PDB file of C-alpha atoms in Angstrom:
ATOM      1  CA  ALA A  21       3.704 -17.056 -34.059  1.00 55.00           C
ATOM      2  CA  SER A  22       1.576 -14.348 -35.460  1.00 63.00           C
ATOM      3  CA  PHE A  23      -1.718 -17.095 -34.496  1.00 63.00           C
ATOM      4  CA  LEU A  24      -0.147 -17.163 -30.621  1.00 68.00           C
ATOM      5  CA  MET A  25       0.013 -13.537 -30.716  1.00 69.00           C
ATOM      6  CA  LEU A  26      -3.453 -12.961 -32.016  1.00 69.00           C
ATOM      7  CA  ALA A  27      -5.087 -15.787 -29.514  1.00 68.00           C
ATOM      8  CA  MET A  28      -3.069 -14.024 -26.898  1.00 68.00           C
ATOM      9  CA  ILE A  29      -4.678 -10.330 -28.035  1.00 68.00           C
ATOM     10  CA  PHE A  30      -8.583 -12.577 -27.605  1.00 66.00           C
ATOM     11  CA  MET A  31      -7.244 -13.432 -24.491  1.00 67.00           C
ATOM     12  CA  ILE A  32      -5.960 -10.211 -22.910  1.00 70.00           C
ATOM     13  CA  LEU A  33      -8.586  -7.400 -24.760  1.00 70.00           C
ATOM     14  CA  PRO A  34     -11.434  -8.423 -22.805  1.00 70.00           C
ATOM     15  CA  ARG A  35      -9.843  -7.765 -19.135  1.00 67.00           C
ATOM     16  CA  ALA A  36      -8.463  -4.586 -20.113  1.00 69.00           C
ATOM     17  CA  GLN A  37     -11.595  -3.347 -21.649  1.00 72.00           C
ATOM     18  CA  VAL A  38     -13.410  -4.238 -18.394  1.00 70.00           C
ATOM     19  CA  SER A  39     -10.373  -2.538 -16.105  1.00 68.00           C
ATOM     20  CA  ALA A  40     -10.216   0.405 -18.623  1.00 71.00           C
ATOM     21  CA  LYS A  41     -14.498   1.064 -18.076  1.00 73.00           C
ATOM     22  CA  ARG A  42     -13.913   0.757 -14.572  1.00 67.00           C
ATOM     23  CA  ILE A  43     -11.433   3.587 -14.230  1.00 68.00           C
ATOM     24  CA  ASN A  44     -13.292   5.714 -16.484  1.00 71.00           C
ATOM     25  CA  GLU A  45     -16.548   5.511 -14.243  1.00 69.00           C
ATOM     26  CA  ILE A  46     -14.384   6.288 -11.318  1.00 64.00           C
ATOM     27  CA  LEU A  47     -13.108   8.815 -13.261  1.00 66.00           C
ATOM     28  CA  ASP A  48     -16.572  10.382 -14.744  1.00 71.00           C
ATOM     29  CA  GLU A  49     -18.465  10.213 -11.353  1.00 66.00           C
ATOM     30  CA  ASP A  50     -18.722  13.690  -9.284  1.00 66.00           C
ATOM     31  CA  GLU A  51     -16.883  14.478  -6.349  1.00 57.00           C
ATOM     32  CA  ILE A  52     -19.001  13.645  -3.223  1.00 56.00           C
ATOM     33  CA  ILE A  53     -16.914  13.520  -0.266  1.00 50.00           C
ATOM     34  CA  LYS A  54     -16.346  16.845   0.941  1.00 52.00           C
ATOM     35  CA  ASP A  55     -13.807  18.140   3.426  1.00 54.00           C
ATOM     36  CA  GLY A  56     -15.098  18.669   7.103  1.00 52.00           C
ATOM     37  CA  ILE A  57     -13.952  21.256   9.367  1.00 56.00           C
ATOM     38  CA  LEU A  58     -11.831  20.029  12.342  1.00 50.00           C
ATOM     39  CA  ASP A  59     -11.703  22.173  15.443  1.00 54.00           C
ATOM     40  CA  GLU A  60     -10.392  19.896  18.250  1.00 52.00           C
ATOM     41  CA  ILE A  61      -9.125  15.942  18.393  1.00 50.00           C
ATOM     42  CA  LYS A  62     -10.336  14.433  21.080  1.00 52.00           C
ATOM     43  CA  SER A  63      -9.041  10.957  20.765  1.00 52.00           C
ATOM     44  CA  ASN A  64      -6.194   8.883  22.226  1.00 54.00           C
ATOM     45  CA  VAL A  65      -6.083   6.326  19.608  1.00 51.00           C
ATOM     46  CA  VAL A  66      -2.550   6.594  17.596  1.00 57.00           C
ATOM     47  CA  GLY A  67      -1.982   5.463  14.201  1.00 60.00           C
ATOM     48  CA  THR A  68      -5.394   4.024  13.443  1.00 68.00           C
ATOM     49  CA  VAL A  69      -7.434   4.120  10.563  1.00 66.00           C
ATOM     50  CA  GLU A  70     -11.417   2.796  10.338  1.00 71.00           C
ATOM     51  CA  PHE A  71     -13.440   2.021   7.837  1.00 70.00           C
ATOM     52  CA  LYS A  72     -17.044   2.021   8.636  1.00 75.00           C
ATOM     53  CA  ASN A  73     -20.015   1.012   6.564  1.00 77.00           C
ATOM     54  CA  VAL A  74     -18.272   1.107   3.422  1.00 71.00           C
ATOM     55  CA  SER A  75     -20.535   0.347  -0.003  1.00 74.00           C
ATOM     56  CA  PHE A  76     -19.763   0.305  -3.715  1.00 69.00           C
ATOM     57  CA  LYS A  77     -21.837  -0.673  -6.467  1.00 71.00           C
ATOM     58  CA  TYR A  78     -21.342   0.176 -10.491  1.00 68.00           C
ATOM     59  CA  PRO A  79     -23.778   2.686 -11.897  1.00 70.00           C
ATOM     60  CA  GLU A  80     -27.306   1.246 -12.647  1.00 73.00           C
ATOM     61  CA  ALA A  81     -26.283  -2.054 -11.240  1.00 75.00           C
ATOM     62  CA  ASP A  82     -28.717  -3.941  -8.741  1.00 80.00           C
ATOM     63  CA  GLU A  83     -26.146  -5.564  -6.341  1.00 79.00           C
ATOM     64  CA  TYR A  84     -23.133  -3.635  -4.579  1.00 76.00           C
ATOM     65  CA  VAL A  85     -19.827  -5.054  -5.039  1.00 68.00           C
ATOM     66  CA  LEU A  86     -19.318  -4.133  -1.222  1.00 66.00           C
ATOM     67  CA  LYS A  87     -21.876  -4.032   1.172  1.00 74.00           C
ATOM     68  CA  ASP A  88     -21.526  -2.432   4.635  1.00 79.00           C
ATOM     69  CA  ILE A  89     -17.949  -3.169   5.229  1.00 73.00           C
ATOM     70  CA  SER A  90     -16.210  -1.712   8.372  1.00 79.00           C
ATOM     71  CA  PHE A  91     -12.923  -2.931   9.920  1.00 73.00           C
ATOM     72  CA  LYS A  92      -9.979  -0.753  11.411  1.00 78.00           C
ATOM     73  CA  VAL A  93      -6.548  -0.569  10.546  1.00 75.00           C
ATOM     74  CA  ASN A  94      -4.301   0.042  13.671  1.00 74.00           C
ATOM     75  CA  LYS A  95      -0.376   0.828  13.488  1.00 69.00           C
ATOM     76  CA  GLY A  96       1.979  -1.904  12.403  1.00 67.00           C
ATOM     77  CA  GLU A  97      -0.588  -4.269  11.188  1.00 71.00           C
ATOM     78  CA  THR A  98      -0.391  -5.752   7.229  1.00 73.00           C
ATOM     79  CA  ILE A  99      -3.405  -5.234   5.000  1.00 74.00           C
ATOM     80  CA  ALA A 100      -4.177  -7.591   2.112  1.00 75.00           C
ATOM     81  CA  PHE A 101      -5.996  -5.970  -0.905  1.00 74.00           C
ATOM     82  CA  ILE A 102      -7.708  -9.304  -2.638  1.00 75.00           C
ATOM     83  CA  GLY A 103      -9.730  -9.725  -5.699  1.00 73.00           C
ATOM     84  CA  SER A 104     -10.362 -11.025  -9.326  1.00 71.00           C
ATOM     85  CA  THR A 105      -8.006 -10.075 -12.177  1.00 70.00           C
ATOM     86  CA  GLY A 106      -9.472  -6.728 -13.262  1.00 67.00           C
ATOM     87  CA  SER A 107     -11.279  -5.505  -9.895  1.00 68.00           C
ATOM     88  CA  GLY A 108      -9.292  -2.349  -9.411  1.00 68.00           C
ATOM     89  CA  LYS A 109      -6.402  -3.930  -7.038  1.00 73.00           C
ATOM     90  CA  SER A 110      -3.474  -2.458  -8.890  1.00 75.00           C
ATOM     91  CA  VAL A 111      -5.454   0.650  -9.501  1.00 73.00           C
ATOM     92  CA  TYR A 112      -6.108   1.178  -6.020  1.00 73.00           C
ATOM     93  CA  VAL A 113      -2.491   0.877  -4.628  1.00 80.00           C
ATOM     94  CA  ASN A 114      -0.955   2.999  -7.043  1.00 80.00           C
ATOM     95  CA  SER A 115      -3.515   5.075  -6.158  1.00 77.00           C
ATOM     96  CA  LEU A 116      -2.091   5.054  -2.410  1.00 79.00           C
ATOM     97  CA  ILE A 117       1.343   4.977  -3.434  1.00 84.00           C
ATOM     98  CA  ILE A 118       0.593   8.251  -5.437  1.00 83.00           C
ATOM     99  CA  THR A 119      -0.687   9.846  -2.259  1.00 80.00           C
ATOM    100  CA  LEU A 120       1.889   9.115   0.251  1.00 84.00           C
ATOM    101  CA  LEU A 121       4.178  10.415  -2.193  1.00 87.00           C
ATOM    102  CA  LEU A 122       2.615  13.715  -2.168  1.00 84.00           C
ATOM    103  CA  ARG A 123       1.869  13.952   1.373  1.00 83.00           C
ATOM    104  CA  ASN A 124       5.386  12.913   2.660  1.00 86.00           C
ATOM    105  CA  SER A 125       8.935  13.687   1.766  1.00 88.00           C
ATOM    106  CA  PRO A 126      11.260  11.471   1.363  1.00 90.00           C
ATOM    107  CA  ASP A 127      13.250  12.084   4.675  1.00 88.00           C
ATOM    108  CA  ASP A 128       9.462  11.104   6.294  1.00 89.00           C
ATOM    109  CA  LEU A 129       8.764   8.166   4.362  1.00 89.00           C
ATOM    110  CA  LYS A 130      10.463   5.230   2.655  1.00 92.00           C
ATOM    111  CA  LEU A 131       8.792   2.493   0.596  1.00 92.00           C
ATOM    112  CA  LEU A 132      10.177  -1.259  -0.181  1.00 92.00           C
ATOM    113  CA  ILE A 133       8.634  -2.610  -3.528  1.00 91.00           C
ATOM    114  CA  ILE A 134       8.407  -6.251  -4.434  1.00 89.00           C
ATOM    115  CA  ASP A 135       6.646  -6.471  -7.807  1.00 87.00           C
ATOM    116  CA  PRO A 136       7.589  -9.872  -9.438  1.00 79.00           C
ATOM    117  CA  LYS A 137       5.414  -8.757 -12.879  1.00 77.00           C
ATOM    118  CA  GLU A 138       7.936  -6.163 -13.155  1.00 77.00           C
ATOM    119  CA  VAL A 139       4.994  -4.167 -14.490  1.00 73.00           C
ATOM    120  CA  GLU A 140       2.688  -2.412 -11.795  1.00 76.00           C
ATOM    121  CA  PHE A 141       5.417  -0.796  -9.980  1.00 84.00           C
ATOM    122  CA  SER A 142       8.476  -0.410 -11.952  1.00 82.00           C
ATOM    123  CA  ARG A 143       7.624   2.883 -13.215  1.00 83.00           C
ATOM    124  CA  TYR A 144       8.749   4.257  -9.426  1.00 88.00           C
ATOM    125  CA  ASN A 145      12.299   3.280  -9.616  1.00 88.00           C
ATOM    126  CA  GLY A 146      14.748   6.227  -9.191  1.00 87.00           C
ATOM    127  CA  ILE A 147      12.212   8.034  -6.572  1.00 90.00           C
ATOM    128  CA  PRO A 148      13.985   9.394  -3.584  1.00 91.00           C
ATOM    129  CA  HIS A 149      11.463   7.414  -1.446  1.00 92.00           C
ATOM    130  CA  LEU A 150      12.394   4.149  -2.628  1.00 91.00           C
ATOM    131  CA  LEU A 151      14.882   2.009  -0.349  1.00 90.00           C
ATOM    132  CA  GLY A 152      16.393   0.465  -3.029  1.00 88.00           C
ATOM    133  CA  PRO A 153      15.032  -0.654  -6.681  1.00 89.00           C
ATOM    134  CA  THR A 154      12.033  -2.808  -6.726  1.00 90.00           C
ATOM    135  CA  VAL A 155      12.871  -6.027  -5.940  1.00 89.00           C
ATOM    136  CA  THR A 156      11.575  -8.791  -8.848  1.00 87.00           C
ATOM    137  CA  SER A 157      12.730 -12.059  -7.744  1.00 84.00           C
ATOM    138  CA  THR A 158      12.222 -14.290  -4.577  1.00 81.00           C
ATOM    139  CA  VAL A 159      15.909 -14.476  -3.510  1.00 84.00           C
ATOM    140  CA  LYS A 160      16.060 -10.892  -3.238  1.00 87.00           C
ATOM    141  CA  ALA A 161      12.716 -10.560  -2.052  1.00 85.00           C
ATOM    142  CA  LYS A 162      12.521 -13.054   1.230  1.00 85.00           C
ATOM    143  CA  ALA A 163      16.459 -11.166   2.116  1.00 88.00           C
ATOM    144  CA  ALA A 164      14.799  -7.682   1.968  1.00 89.00           C
ATOM    145  CA  LEU A 165      12.281  -8.541   4.324  1.00 88.00           C
ATOM    146  CA  GLU A 166      14.697 -10.214   6.449  1.00 89.00           C
ATOM    147  CA  LYS A 167      16.283  -6.543   6.648  1.00 90.00           C
ATOM    148  CA  LEU A 168      12.914  -5.044   7.221  1.00 89.00           C
ATOM    149  CA  THR A 169      12.340  -6.918   9.875  1.00 89.00           C
ATOM    150  CA  GLN A 170      15.752  -6.530  11.362  1.00 91.00           C
ATOM    151  CA  GLU A 171      15.489  -3.237  11.016  1.00 91.00           C
ATOM    152  CA  MET A 172      12.016  -3.020  12.958  1.00 88.00           C
ATOM    153  CA  GLU A 173      13.870  -4.987  16.179  1.00 90.00           C
ATOM    154  CA  ASN A 174      16.729  -2.426  15.777  1.00 92.00           C
ATOM    155  CA  ARG A 175      14.254   0.405  16.021  1.00 90.00           C
ATOM    156  CA  ASN A 176      12.422  -0.979  18.742  1.00 90.00           C
ATOM    157  CA  ALA A 177      15.253  -1.148  20.829  1.00 91.00           C
ATOM    158  CA  PHE A 178      16.583   2.292  19.795  1.00 90.00           C
ATOM    159  CA  LEU A 179      13.384   3.797  20.759  1.00 89.00           C
ATOM    160  CA  ASN A 180      13.694   1.755  24.129  1.00 89.00           C
ATOM    161  CA  ILE A 181      16.962   3.011  24.954  1.00 88.00           C
ATOM    162  CA  TYR A 182      16.421   6.956  24.784  1.00 84.00           C
ATOM    163  CA  ASP A 183      13.157   6.437  26.080  1.00 88.00           C
ATOM    164  CA  HIS A 184      10.493   7.427  23.074  1.00 88.00           C
ATOM    165  CA  GLN A 185       7.034   5.685  22.872  1.00 83.00           C
ATOM    166  CA  ASP A 186       7.041   5.686  18.982  1.00 85.00           C
ATOM    167  CA  ILE A 187       8.722   7.159  15.755  1.00 86.00           C
ATOM    168  CA  LYS A 188       6.597  10.046  15.650  1.00 86.00           C
ATOM    169  CA  ASP A 189       7.417  10.631  19.599  1.00 87.00           C
ATOM    170  CA  TYR A 190      11.524  10.360  18.702  1.00 90.00           C
ATOM    171  CA  ASN A 191      11.177  12.578  15.452  1.00 89.00           C
ATOM    172  CA  GLU A 192       9.120  15.453  17.530  1.00 88.00           C
ATOM    173  CA  GLU A 193      12.285  15.862  19.411  1.00 89.00           C
ATOM    174  CA  ALA A 194      14.549  15.193  17.065  1.00 88.00           C
ATOM    175  CA  GLU A 195      12.970  18.062  14.630  1.00 87.00           C
ATOM    176  CA  MET A 196      13.575  20.360  17.771  1.00 89.00           C
ATOM    177  CA  LYS A 197      17.008  19.572  18.286  1.00 88.00           C
ATOM    178  CA  GLY A 198      18.023  19.639  14.729  1.00 87.00           C
ATOM    179  CA  LEU A 199      18.915  15.841  14.814  1.00 86.00           C
ATOM    180  CA  PRO A 200      17.765  13.600  11.597  1.00 86.00           C
ATOM    181  CA  LYS A 201      14.666  11.691  11.334  1.00 88.00           C
ATOM    182  CA  ILE A 202      13.742   8.511  11.471  1.00 90.00           C
ATOM    183  CA  PRO A 203      11.327   7.803   8.344  1.00 91.00           C
ATOM    184  CA  SER A 204       8.560   5.524   8.209  1.00 89.00           C
ATOM    185  CA  ILE A 205       8.734   2.405   6.107  1.00 90.00           C
ATOM    186  CA  ILE A 206       6.173   0.852   3.979  1.00 89.00           C
ATOM    187  CA  CYS A 207       6.579  -2.207   2.301  1.00 89.00           C
ATOM    188  CA  ILE A 208       4.040  -3.136  -0.985  1.00 88.00           C
ATOM    189  CA  ILE A 209       4.153  -6.476  -2.252  1.00 86.00           C
ATOM    190  CA  ASP A 210       2.315  -7.351  -5.270  1.00 83.00           C
ATOM    191  CA  GLU A 211       0.783 -10.682  -6.311  1.00 77.00           C
ATOM    192  CA  TYR A 212       2.137 -11.988  -2.523  1.00 77.00           C
ATOM    193  CA  ALA A 213      -0.352 -15.204  -2.465  1.00 76.00           C
ATOM    194  CA  ASP A 214       1.378 -16.554  -5.749  1.00 75.00           C
ATOM    195  CA  TRP A 215       4.874 -15.914  -4.176  1.00 74.00           C
ATOM    196  CA  VAL A 216       3.874 -18.045  -0.745  1.00 75.00           C
ATOM    197  CA  GLU A 217       2.340 -20.593  -2.785  1.00 76.00           C
ATOM    198  CA  ASN A 218       5.461 -21.017  -5.326  1.00 75.00           C
ATOM    199  CA  ASP A 219       7.674 -20.304  -2.086  1.00 72.00           C
ATOM    200  CA  LYS A 220       6.276 -20.432   1.432  1.00 71.00           C
ATOM    201  CA  SER A 221       9.825 -19.533   3.390  1.00 70.00           C
ATOM    202  CA  ILE A 222       9.307 -15.881   1.911  1.00 67.00           C
ATOM    203  CA  SER A 223       5.980 -15.582   4.548  1.00 68.00           C
ATOM    204  CA  SER A 224       8.141 -16.366   7.237  1.00 68.00           C
ATOM    205  CA  PRO A 225      10.023 -12.637   8.025  1.00 64.00           C
ATOM    206  CA  ILE A 226       6.065 -11.306   7.874  1.00 65.00           C
ATOM    207  CA  THR A 227       4.809 -13.999  10.331  1.00 59.00           C
TER     208      THR A 227
END
């Protein structure tokens, strides 16, 4: 047993060291993104986030890890973060979650987190933004995604009945009338590719 534990340590330690080094490199970097001044919004695009000419390379490296990446994420679309072990996917997603929590109250945002490893996101259990405890089993994950799909359909029907374009439009009127707001829902799935490979039916509510 001791030999097996030692072997596991030698297997995991290099990956942990790589991840720790990359995290420290980011933390040690000086801030280069400065806030600009926005006088007037002149865009009719709603709910779109654009990444334009994004490049990244490690200090003193000759080659870029990312080079001139550009894409847009429209409202309601699914985003997949793909990379090898230790590439920083979980660090980025955790940073994204923390940012969302800091900028949104539980009345404005709810999270559905699916974490099969029970490692990355179990720390968020108990926060008021969660729709429920972190989902860790395939059966519960599929059921949660089916309920989420049904919730989307119910919301579309509700907004059509009351003649609102989207949740933002409804919430603005609800706030003026003192009515409860409808929170946005973000679903975060860790190790999605592995889940689908083991049980392809789990992707049906998403597709």
